[in-house]
mmCIF file of N, CA and C in Angstrom:
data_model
loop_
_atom_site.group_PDB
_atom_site.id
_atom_site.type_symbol
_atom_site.label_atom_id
_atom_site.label_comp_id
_atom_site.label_asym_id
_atom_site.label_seq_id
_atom_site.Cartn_x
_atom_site.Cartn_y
_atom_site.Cartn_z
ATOM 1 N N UNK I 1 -8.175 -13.289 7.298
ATOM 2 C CA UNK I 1 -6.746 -13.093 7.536
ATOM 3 C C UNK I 1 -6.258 -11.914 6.707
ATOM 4 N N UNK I 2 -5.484 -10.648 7.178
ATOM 5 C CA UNK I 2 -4.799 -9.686 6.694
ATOM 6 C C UNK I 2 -3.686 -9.728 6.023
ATOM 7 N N UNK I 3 -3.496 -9.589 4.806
ATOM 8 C CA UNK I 3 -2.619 -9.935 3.782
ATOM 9 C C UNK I 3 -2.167 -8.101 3.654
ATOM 10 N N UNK I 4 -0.723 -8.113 3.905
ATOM 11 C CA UNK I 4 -0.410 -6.604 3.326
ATOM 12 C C UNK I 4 0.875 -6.737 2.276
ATOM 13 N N UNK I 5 1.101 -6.644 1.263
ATOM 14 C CA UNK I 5 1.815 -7.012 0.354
ATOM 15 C C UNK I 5 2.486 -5.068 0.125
ATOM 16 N N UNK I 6 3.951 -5.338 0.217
ATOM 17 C CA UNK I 6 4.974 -3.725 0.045
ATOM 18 C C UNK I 6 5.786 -4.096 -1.557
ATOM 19 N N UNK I 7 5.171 -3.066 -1.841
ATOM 20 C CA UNK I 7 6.599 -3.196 -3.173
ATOM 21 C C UNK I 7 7.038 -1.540 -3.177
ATOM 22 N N UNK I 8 8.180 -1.505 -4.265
ATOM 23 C CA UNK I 8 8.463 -0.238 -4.492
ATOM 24 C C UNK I 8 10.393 -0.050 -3.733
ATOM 25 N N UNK I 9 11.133 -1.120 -2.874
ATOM 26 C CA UNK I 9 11.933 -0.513 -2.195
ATOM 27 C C UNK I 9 13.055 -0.838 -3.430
ATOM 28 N N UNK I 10 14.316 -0.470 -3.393
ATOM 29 C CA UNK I 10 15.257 -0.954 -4.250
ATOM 30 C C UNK I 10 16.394 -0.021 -3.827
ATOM 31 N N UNK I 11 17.515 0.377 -4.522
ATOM 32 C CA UNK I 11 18.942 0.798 -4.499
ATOM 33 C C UNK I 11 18.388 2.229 -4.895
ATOM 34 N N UNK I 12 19.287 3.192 -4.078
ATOM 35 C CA UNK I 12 19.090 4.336 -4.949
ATOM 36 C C UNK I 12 20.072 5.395 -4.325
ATOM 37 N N UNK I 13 20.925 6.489 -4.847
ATOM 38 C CA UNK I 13 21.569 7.117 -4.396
ATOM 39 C C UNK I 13 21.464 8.559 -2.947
ATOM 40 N N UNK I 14 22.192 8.409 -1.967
ATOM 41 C CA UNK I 14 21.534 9.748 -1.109
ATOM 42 C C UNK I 14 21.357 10.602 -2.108
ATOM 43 N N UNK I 15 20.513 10.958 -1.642
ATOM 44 C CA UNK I 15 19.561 12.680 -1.875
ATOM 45 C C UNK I 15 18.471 12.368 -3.182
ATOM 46 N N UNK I 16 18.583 10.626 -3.407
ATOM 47 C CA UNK I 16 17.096 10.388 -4.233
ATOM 48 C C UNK I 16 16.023 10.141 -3.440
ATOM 49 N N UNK I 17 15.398 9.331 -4.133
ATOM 50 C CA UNK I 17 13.594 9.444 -4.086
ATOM 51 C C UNK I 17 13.250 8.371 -4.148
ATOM 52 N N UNK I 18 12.106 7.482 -3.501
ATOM 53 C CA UNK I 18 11.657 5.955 -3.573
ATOM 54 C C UNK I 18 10.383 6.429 -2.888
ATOM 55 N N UNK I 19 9.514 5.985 -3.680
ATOM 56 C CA UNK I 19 7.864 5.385 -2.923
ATOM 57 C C UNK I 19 7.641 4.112 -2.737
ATOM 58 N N UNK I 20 7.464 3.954 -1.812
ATOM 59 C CA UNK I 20 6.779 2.528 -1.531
ATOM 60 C C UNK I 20 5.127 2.897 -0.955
ATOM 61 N N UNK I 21 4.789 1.253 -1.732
ATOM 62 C CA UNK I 21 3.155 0.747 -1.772
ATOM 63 C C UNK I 21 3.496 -0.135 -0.423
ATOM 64 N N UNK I 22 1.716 -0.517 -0.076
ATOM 65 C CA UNK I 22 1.347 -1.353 0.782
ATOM 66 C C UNK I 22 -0.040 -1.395 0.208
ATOM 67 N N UNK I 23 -0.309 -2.595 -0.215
ATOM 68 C CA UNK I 23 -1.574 -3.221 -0.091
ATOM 69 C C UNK I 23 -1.800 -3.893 0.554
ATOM 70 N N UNK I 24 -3.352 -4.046 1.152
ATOM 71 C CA UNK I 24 -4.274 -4.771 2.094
ATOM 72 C C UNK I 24 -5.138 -5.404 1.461
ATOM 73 N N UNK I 25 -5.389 -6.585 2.094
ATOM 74 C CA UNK I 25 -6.892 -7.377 1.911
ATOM 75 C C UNK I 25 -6.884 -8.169 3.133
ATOM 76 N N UNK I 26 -8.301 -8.700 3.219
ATOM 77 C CA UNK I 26 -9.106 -9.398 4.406
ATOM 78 C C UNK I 26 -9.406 -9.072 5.545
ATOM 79 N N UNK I 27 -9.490 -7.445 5.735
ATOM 80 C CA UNK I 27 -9.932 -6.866 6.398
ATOM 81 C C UNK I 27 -10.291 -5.008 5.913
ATOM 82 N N UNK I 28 -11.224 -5.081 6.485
ATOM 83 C CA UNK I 28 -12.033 -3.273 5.708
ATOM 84 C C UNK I 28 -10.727 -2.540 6.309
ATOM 85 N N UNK I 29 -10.128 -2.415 5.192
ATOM 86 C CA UNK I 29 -8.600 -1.184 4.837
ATOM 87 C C UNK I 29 -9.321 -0.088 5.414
ATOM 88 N N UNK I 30 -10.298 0.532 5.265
ATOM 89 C CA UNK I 30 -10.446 2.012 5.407
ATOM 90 C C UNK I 30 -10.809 2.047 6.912
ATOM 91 N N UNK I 31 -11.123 1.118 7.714
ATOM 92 C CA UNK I 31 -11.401 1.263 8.672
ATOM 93 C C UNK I 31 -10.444 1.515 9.949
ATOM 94 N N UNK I 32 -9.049 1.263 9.185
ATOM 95 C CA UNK I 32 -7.882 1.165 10.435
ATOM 96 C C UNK I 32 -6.923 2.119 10.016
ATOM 97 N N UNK I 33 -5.912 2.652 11.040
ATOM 98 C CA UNK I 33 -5.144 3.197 10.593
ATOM 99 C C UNK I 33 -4.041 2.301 9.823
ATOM 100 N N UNK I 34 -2.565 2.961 9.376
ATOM 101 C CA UNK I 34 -1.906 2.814 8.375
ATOM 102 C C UNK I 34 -0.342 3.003 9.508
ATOM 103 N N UNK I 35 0.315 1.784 9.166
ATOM 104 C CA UNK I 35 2.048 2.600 9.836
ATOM 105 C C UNK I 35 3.125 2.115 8.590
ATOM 106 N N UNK I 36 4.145 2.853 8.772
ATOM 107 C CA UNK I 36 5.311 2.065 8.195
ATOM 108 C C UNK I 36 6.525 2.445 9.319
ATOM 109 N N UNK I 37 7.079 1.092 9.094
ATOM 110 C CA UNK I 37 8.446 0.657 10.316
ATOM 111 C C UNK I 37 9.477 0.113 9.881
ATOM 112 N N UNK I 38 10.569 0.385 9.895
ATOM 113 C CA UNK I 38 11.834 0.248 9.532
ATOM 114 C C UNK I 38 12.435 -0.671 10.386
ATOM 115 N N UNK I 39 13.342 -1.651 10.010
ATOM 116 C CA UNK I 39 14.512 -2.011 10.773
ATOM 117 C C UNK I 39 15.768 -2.246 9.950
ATOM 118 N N UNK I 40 16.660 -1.414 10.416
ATOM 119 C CA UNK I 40 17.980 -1.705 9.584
ATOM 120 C C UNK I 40 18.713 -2.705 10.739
ATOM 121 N N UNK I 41 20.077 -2.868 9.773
ATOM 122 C CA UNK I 41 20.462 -3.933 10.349
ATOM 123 C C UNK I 41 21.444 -3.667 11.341
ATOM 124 N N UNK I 42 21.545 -4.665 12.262
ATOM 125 C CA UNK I 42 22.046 -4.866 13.164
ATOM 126 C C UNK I 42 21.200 -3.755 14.910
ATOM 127 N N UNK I 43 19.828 -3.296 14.292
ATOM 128 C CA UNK I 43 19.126 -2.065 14.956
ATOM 129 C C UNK I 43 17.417 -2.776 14.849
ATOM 130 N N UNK I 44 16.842 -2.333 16.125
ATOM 131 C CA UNK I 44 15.954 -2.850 16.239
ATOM 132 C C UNK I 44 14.834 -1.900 15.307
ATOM 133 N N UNK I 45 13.513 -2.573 14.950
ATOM 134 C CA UNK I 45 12.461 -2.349 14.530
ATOM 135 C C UNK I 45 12.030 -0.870 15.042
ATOM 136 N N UNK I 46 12.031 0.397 14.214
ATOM 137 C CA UNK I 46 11.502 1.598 14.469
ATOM 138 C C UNK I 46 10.719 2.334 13.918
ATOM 139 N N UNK I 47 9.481 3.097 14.272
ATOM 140 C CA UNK I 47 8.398 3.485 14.187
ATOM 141 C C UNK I 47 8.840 4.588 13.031
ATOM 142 N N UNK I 48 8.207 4.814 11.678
ATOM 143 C CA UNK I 48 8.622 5.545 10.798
ATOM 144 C C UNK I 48 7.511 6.796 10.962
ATOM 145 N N UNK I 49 6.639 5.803 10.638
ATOM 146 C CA UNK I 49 5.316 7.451 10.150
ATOM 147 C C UNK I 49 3.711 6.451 9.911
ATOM 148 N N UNK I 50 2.812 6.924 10.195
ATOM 149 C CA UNK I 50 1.096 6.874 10.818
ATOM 150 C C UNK I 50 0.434 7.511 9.785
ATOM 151 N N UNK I 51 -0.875 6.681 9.382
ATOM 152 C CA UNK I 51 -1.800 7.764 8.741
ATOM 153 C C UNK I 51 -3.043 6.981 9.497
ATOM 154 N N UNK I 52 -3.895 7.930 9.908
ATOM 155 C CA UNK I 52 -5.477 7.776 10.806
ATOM 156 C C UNK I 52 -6.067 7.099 8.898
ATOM 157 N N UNK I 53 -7.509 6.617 10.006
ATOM 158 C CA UNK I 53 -8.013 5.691 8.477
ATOM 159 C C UNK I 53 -8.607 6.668 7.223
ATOM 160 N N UNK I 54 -8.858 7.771 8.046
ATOM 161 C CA UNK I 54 -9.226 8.825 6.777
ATOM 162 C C UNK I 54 -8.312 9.259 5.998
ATOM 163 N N UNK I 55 -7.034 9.319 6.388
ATOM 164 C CA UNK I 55 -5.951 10.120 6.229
ATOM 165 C C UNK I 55 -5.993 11.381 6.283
ATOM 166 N N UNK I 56 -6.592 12.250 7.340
ATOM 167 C CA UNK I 56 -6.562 13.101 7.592
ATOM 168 C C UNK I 56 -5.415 13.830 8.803
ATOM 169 N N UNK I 57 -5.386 12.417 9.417
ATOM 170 C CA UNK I 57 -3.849 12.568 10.219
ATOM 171 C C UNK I 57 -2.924 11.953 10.134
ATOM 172 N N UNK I 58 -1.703 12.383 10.219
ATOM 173 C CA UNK I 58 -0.683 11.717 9.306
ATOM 174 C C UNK I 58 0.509 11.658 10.560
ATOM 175 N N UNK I 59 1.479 11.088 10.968
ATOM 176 C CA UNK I 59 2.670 10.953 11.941
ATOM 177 C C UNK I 59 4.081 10.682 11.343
ATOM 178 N N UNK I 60 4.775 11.113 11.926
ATOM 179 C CA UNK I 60 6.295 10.911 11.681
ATOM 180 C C UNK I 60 7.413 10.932 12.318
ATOM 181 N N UNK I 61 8.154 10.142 12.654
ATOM 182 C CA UNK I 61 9.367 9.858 13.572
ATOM 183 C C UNK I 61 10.221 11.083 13.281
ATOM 184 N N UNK I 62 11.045 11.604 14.039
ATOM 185 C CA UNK I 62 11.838 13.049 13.801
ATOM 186 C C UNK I 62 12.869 12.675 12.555
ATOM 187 N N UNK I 63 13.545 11.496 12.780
ATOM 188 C CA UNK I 63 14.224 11.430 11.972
ATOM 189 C C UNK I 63 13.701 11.558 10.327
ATOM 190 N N UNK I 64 12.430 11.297 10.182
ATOM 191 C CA UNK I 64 12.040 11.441 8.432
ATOM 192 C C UNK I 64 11.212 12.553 8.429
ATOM 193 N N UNK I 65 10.971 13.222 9.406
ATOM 194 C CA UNK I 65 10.025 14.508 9.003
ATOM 195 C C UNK I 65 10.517 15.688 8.251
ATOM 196 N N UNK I 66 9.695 15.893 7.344
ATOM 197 C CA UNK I 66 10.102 16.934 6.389
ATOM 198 C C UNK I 66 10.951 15.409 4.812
ATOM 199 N N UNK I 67 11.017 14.998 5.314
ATOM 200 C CA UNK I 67 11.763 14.335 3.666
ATOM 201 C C UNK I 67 10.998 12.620 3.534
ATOM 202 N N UNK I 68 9.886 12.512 3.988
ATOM 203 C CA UNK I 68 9.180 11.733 4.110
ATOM 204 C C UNK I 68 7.012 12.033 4.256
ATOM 205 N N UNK I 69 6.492 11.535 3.395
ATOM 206 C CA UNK I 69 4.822 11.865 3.648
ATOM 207 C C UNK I 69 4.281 10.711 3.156
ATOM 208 N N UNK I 70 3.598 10.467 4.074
ATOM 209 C CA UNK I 70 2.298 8.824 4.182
ATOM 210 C C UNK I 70 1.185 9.357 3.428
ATOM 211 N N UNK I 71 0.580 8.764 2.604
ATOM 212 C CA UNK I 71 -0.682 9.073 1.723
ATOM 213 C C UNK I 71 -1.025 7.555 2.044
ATOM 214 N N UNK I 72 -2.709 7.753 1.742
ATOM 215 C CA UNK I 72 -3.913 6.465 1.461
ATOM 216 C C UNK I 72 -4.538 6.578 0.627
ATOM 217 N N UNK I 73 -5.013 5.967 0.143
ATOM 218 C CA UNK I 73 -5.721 5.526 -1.123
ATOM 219 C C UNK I 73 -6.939 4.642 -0.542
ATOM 220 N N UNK I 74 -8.001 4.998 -0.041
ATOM 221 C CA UNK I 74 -8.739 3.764 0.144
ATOM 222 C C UNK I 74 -9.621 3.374 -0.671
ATOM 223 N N UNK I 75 -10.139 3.501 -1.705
ATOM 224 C CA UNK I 75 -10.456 3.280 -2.519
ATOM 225 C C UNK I 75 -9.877 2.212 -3.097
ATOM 226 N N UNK I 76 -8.320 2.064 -2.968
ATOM 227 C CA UNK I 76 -7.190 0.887 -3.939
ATOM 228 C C UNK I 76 -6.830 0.479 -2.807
ATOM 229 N N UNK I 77 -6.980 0.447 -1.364
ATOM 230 C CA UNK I 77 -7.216 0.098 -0.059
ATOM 231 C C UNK I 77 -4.700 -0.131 -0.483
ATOM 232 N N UNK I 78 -4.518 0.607 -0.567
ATOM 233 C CA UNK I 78 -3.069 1.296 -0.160
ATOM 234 C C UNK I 78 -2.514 2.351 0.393
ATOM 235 N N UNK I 79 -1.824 1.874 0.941
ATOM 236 C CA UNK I 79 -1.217 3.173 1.696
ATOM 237 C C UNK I 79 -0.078 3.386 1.241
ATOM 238 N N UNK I 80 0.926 4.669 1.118
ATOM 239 C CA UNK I 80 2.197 4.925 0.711
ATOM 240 C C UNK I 80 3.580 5.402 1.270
ATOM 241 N N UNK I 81 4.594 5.507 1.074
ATOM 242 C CA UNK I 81 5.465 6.309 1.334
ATOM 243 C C UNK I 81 6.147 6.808 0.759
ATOM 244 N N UNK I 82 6.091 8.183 0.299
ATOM 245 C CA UNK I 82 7.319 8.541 -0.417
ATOM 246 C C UNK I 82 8.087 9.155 0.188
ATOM 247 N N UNK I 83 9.644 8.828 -0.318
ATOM 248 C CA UNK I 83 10.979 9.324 0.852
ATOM 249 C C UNK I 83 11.422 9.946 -0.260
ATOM 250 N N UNK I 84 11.800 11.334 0.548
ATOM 251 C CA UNK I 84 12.962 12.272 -0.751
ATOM 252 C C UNK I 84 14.046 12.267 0.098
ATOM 253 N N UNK I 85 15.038 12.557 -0.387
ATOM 254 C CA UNK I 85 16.499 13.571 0.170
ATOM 255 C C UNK I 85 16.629 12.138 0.846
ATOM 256 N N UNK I 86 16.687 11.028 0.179
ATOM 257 C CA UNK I 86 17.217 10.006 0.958
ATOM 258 C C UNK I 86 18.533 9.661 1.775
ATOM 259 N N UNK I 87 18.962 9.425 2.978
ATOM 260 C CA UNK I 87 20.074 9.374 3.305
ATOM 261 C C UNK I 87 20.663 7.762 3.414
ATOM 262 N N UNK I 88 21.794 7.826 3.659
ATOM 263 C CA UNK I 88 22.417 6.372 3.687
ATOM 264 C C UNK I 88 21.957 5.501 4.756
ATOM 265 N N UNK I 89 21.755 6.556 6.637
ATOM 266 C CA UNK I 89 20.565 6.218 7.475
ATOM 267 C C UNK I 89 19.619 5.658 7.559
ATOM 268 N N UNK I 90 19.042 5.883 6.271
ATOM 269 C CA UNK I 90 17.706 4.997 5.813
ATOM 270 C C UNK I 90 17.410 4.009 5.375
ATOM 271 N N UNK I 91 18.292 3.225 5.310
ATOM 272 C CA UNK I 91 18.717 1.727 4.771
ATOM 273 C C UNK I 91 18.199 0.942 5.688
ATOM 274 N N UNK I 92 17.466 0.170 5.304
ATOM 275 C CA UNK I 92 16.704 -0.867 6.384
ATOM 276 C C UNK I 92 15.773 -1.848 5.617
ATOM 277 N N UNK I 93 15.059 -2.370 5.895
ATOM 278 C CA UNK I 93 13.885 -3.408 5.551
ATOM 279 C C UNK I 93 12.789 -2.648 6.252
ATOM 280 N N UNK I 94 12.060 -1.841 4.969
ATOM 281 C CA UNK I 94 10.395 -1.291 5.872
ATOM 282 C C UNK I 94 9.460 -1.812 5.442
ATOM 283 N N UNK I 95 8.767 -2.475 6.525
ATOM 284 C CA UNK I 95 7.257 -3.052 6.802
ATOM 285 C C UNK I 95 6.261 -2.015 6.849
ATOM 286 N N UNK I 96 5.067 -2.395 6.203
ATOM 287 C CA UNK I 96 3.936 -1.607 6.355
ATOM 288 C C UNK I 96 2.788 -2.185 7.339
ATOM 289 N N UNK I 97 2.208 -2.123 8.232
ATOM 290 C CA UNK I 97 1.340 -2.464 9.441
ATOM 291 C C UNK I 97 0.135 -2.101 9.334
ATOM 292 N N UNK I 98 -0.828 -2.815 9.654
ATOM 293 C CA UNK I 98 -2.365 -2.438 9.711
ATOM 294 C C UNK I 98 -2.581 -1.752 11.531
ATOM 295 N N UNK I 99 -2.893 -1.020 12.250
ATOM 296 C CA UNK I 99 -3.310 -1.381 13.312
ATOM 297 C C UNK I 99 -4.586 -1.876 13.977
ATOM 298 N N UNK I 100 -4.423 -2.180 14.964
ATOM 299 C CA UNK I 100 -5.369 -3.127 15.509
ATOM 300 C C UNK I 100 -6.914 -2.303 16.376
ATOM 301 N N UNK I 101 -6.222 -1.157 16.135
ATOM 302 C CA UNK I 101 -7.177 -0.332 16.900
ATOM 303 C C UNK I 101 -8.077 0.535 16.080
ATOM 304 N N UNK I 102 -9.816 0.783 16.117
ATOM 305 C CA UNK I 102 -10.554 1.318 15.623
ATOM 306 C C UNK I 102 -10.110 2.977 15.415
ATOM 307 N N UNK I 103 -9.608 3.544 17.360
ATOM 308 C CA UNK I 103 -9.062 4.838 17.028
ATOM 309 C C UNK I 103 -7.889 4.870 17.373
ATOM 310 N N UNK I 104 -6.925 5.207 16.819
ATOM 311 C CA UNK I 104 -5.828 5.697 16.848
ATOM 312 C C UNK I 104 -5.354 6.971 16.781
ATOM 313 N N UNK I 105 -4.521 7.052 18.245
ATOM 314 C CA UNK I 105 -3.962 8.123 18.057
ATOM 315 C C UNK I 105 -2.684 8.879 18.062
ATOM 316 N N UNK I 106 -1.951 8.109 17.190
ATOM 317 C CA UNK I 106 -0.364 8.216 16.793
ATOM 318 C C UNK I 106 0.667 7.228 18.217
ATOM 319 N N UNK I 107 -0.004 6.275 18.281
ATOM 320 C CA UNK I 107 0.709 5.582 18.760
ATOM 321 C C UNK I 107 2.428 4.632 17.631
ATOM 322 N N UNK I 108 3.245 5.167 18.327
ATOM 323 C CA UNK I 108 4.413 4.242 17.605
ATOM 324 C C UNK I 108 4.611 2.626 18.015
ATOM 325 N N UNK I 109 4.506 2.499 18.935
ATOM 326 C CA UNK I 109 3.488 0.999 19.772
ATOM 327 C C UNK I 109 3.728 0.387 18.438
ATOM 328 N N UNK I 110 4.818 -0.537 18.142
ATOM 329 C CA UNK I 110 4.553 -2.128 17.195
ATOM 330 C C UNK I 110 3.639 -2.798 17.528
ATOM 331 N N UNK I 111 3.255 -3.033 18.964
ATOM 332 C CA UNK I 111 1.902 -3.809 19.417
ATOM 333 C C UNK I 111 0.559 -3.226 19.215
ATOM 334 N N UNK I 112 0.353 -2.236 18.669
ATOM 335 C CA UNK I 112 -0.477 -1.734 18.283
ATOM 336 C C UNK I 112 -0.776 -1.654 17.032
ATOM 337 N N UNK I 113 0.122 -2.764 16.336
ATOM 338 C CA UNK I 113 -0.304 -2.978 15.074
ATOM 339 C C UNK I 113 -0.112 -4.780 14.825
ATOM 340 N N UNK I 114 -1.040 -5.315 13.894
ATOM 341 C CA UNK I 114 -1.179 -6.692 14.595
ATOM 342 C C UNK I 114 -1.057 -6.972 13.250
ATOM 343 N N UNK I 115 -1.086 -6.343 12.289
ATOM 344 C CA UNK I 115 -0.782 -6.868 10.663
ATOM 345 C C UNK I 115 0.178 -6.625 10.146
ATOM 346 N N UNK I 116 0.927 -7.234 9.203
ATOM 347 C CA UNK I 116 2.558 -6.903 8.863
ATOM 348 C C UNK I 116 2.586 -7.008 7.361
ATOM 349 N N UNK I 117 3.195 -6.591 6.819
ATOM 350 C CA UNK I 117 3.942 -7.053 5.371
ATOM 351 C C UNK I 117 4.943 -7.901 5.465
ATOM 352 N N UNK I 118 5.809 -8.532 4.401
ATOM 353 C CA UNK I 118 6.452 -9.141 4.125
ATOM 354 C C UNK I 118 8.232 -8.302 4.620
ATOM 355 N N UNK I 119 8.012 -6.521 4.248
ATOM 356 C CA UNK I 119 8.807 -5.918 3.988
ATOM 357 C C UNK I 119 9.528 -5.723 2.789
ATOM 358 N N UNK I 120 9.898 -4.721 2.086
ATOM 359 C CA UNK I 120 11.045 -4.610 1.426
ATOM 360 C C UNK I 120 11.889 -3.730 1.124
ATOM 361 N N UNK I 121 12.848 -3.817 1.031
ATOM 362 C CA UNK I 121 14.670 -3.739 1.268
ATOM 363 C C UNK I 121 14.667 -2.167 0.164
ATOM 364 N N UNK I 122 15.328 -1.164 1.240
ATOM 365 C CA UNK I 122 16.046 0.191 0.593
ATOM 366 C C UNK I 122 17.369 0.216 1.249
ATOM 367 N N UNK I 123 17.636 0.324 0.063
ATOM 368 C CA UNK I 123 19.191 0.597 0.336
ATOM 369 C C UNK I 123 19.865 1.756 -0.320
ATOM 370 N N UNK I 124 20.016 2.963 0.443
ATOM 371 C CA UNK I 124 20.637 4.372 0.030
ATOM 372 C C UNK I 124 21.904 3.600 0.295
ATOM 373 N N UNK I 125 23.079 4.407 -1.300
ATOM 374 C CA UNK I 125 24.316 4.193 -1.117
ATOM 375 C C UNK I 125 24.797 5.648 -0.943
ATOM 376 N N UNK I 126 25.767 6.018 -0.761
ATOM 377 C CA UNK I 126 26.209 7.235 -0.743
ATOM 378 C C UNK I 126 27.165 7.816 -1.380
#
């Protein structure tokens, strides 16, 4: 069973900075790709940003490109996000996802990811 545990989200002012972790266990981390997905409230669940299992390819929803980059670690079998130039927009509950597929190729597809985190809570004030 796939355990992905997120820390790192908390309060922080537009135009700061927050990384968030995702750790994995009970399944070979390096073998799958990597997502993180947002849902703020009252707005459905949306596709943030992708890293392939090497991390050699990396994805990003328009809205965070350029003030957002996914890193892996497989070695510490985590994946990351760090968000700069945070906006108030960005307020949501983001989940980190294992996907289910050997190759991936930047699919935003929630069903294409079959492992979840718990999520946790950023909240840009402004």
């Amino acid at each position: 069973q796939v355990q992905l545990v997120e820390s790192g989200g908390g309060l922080v002012q537009a135009g700061g900075s927050l990384r968030l972790s995702c750790t994995g266990s009970g399944r070979t981390f390096s073998l799958y790709a990597m997502g993180w997905f947002r849902r703020a409230p009252g707005k459905e669940r949306e596709f943030v940003s992708a890293i392939s299992r090497s991390g050699l390819s990396t994805y990003y929803a328009d809205s965070v490109k350029g003030r957002f980059t996914i890193a892996r670690d497989n070695a510490k079998n985590t994946v990351y996000l760090q968000m700069n130039s945070l906006k108030s927009e960005d307020t949501a509950v983001y989940y980190c996802a294992m996907s289910n597929r050997l190759i991936y190729s930047g699919s935003t597809d929630p069903a294409d990811f079959d492992s979840w985190g718990q999520g946790t809570q950023v909240l840009v004030s402004s």
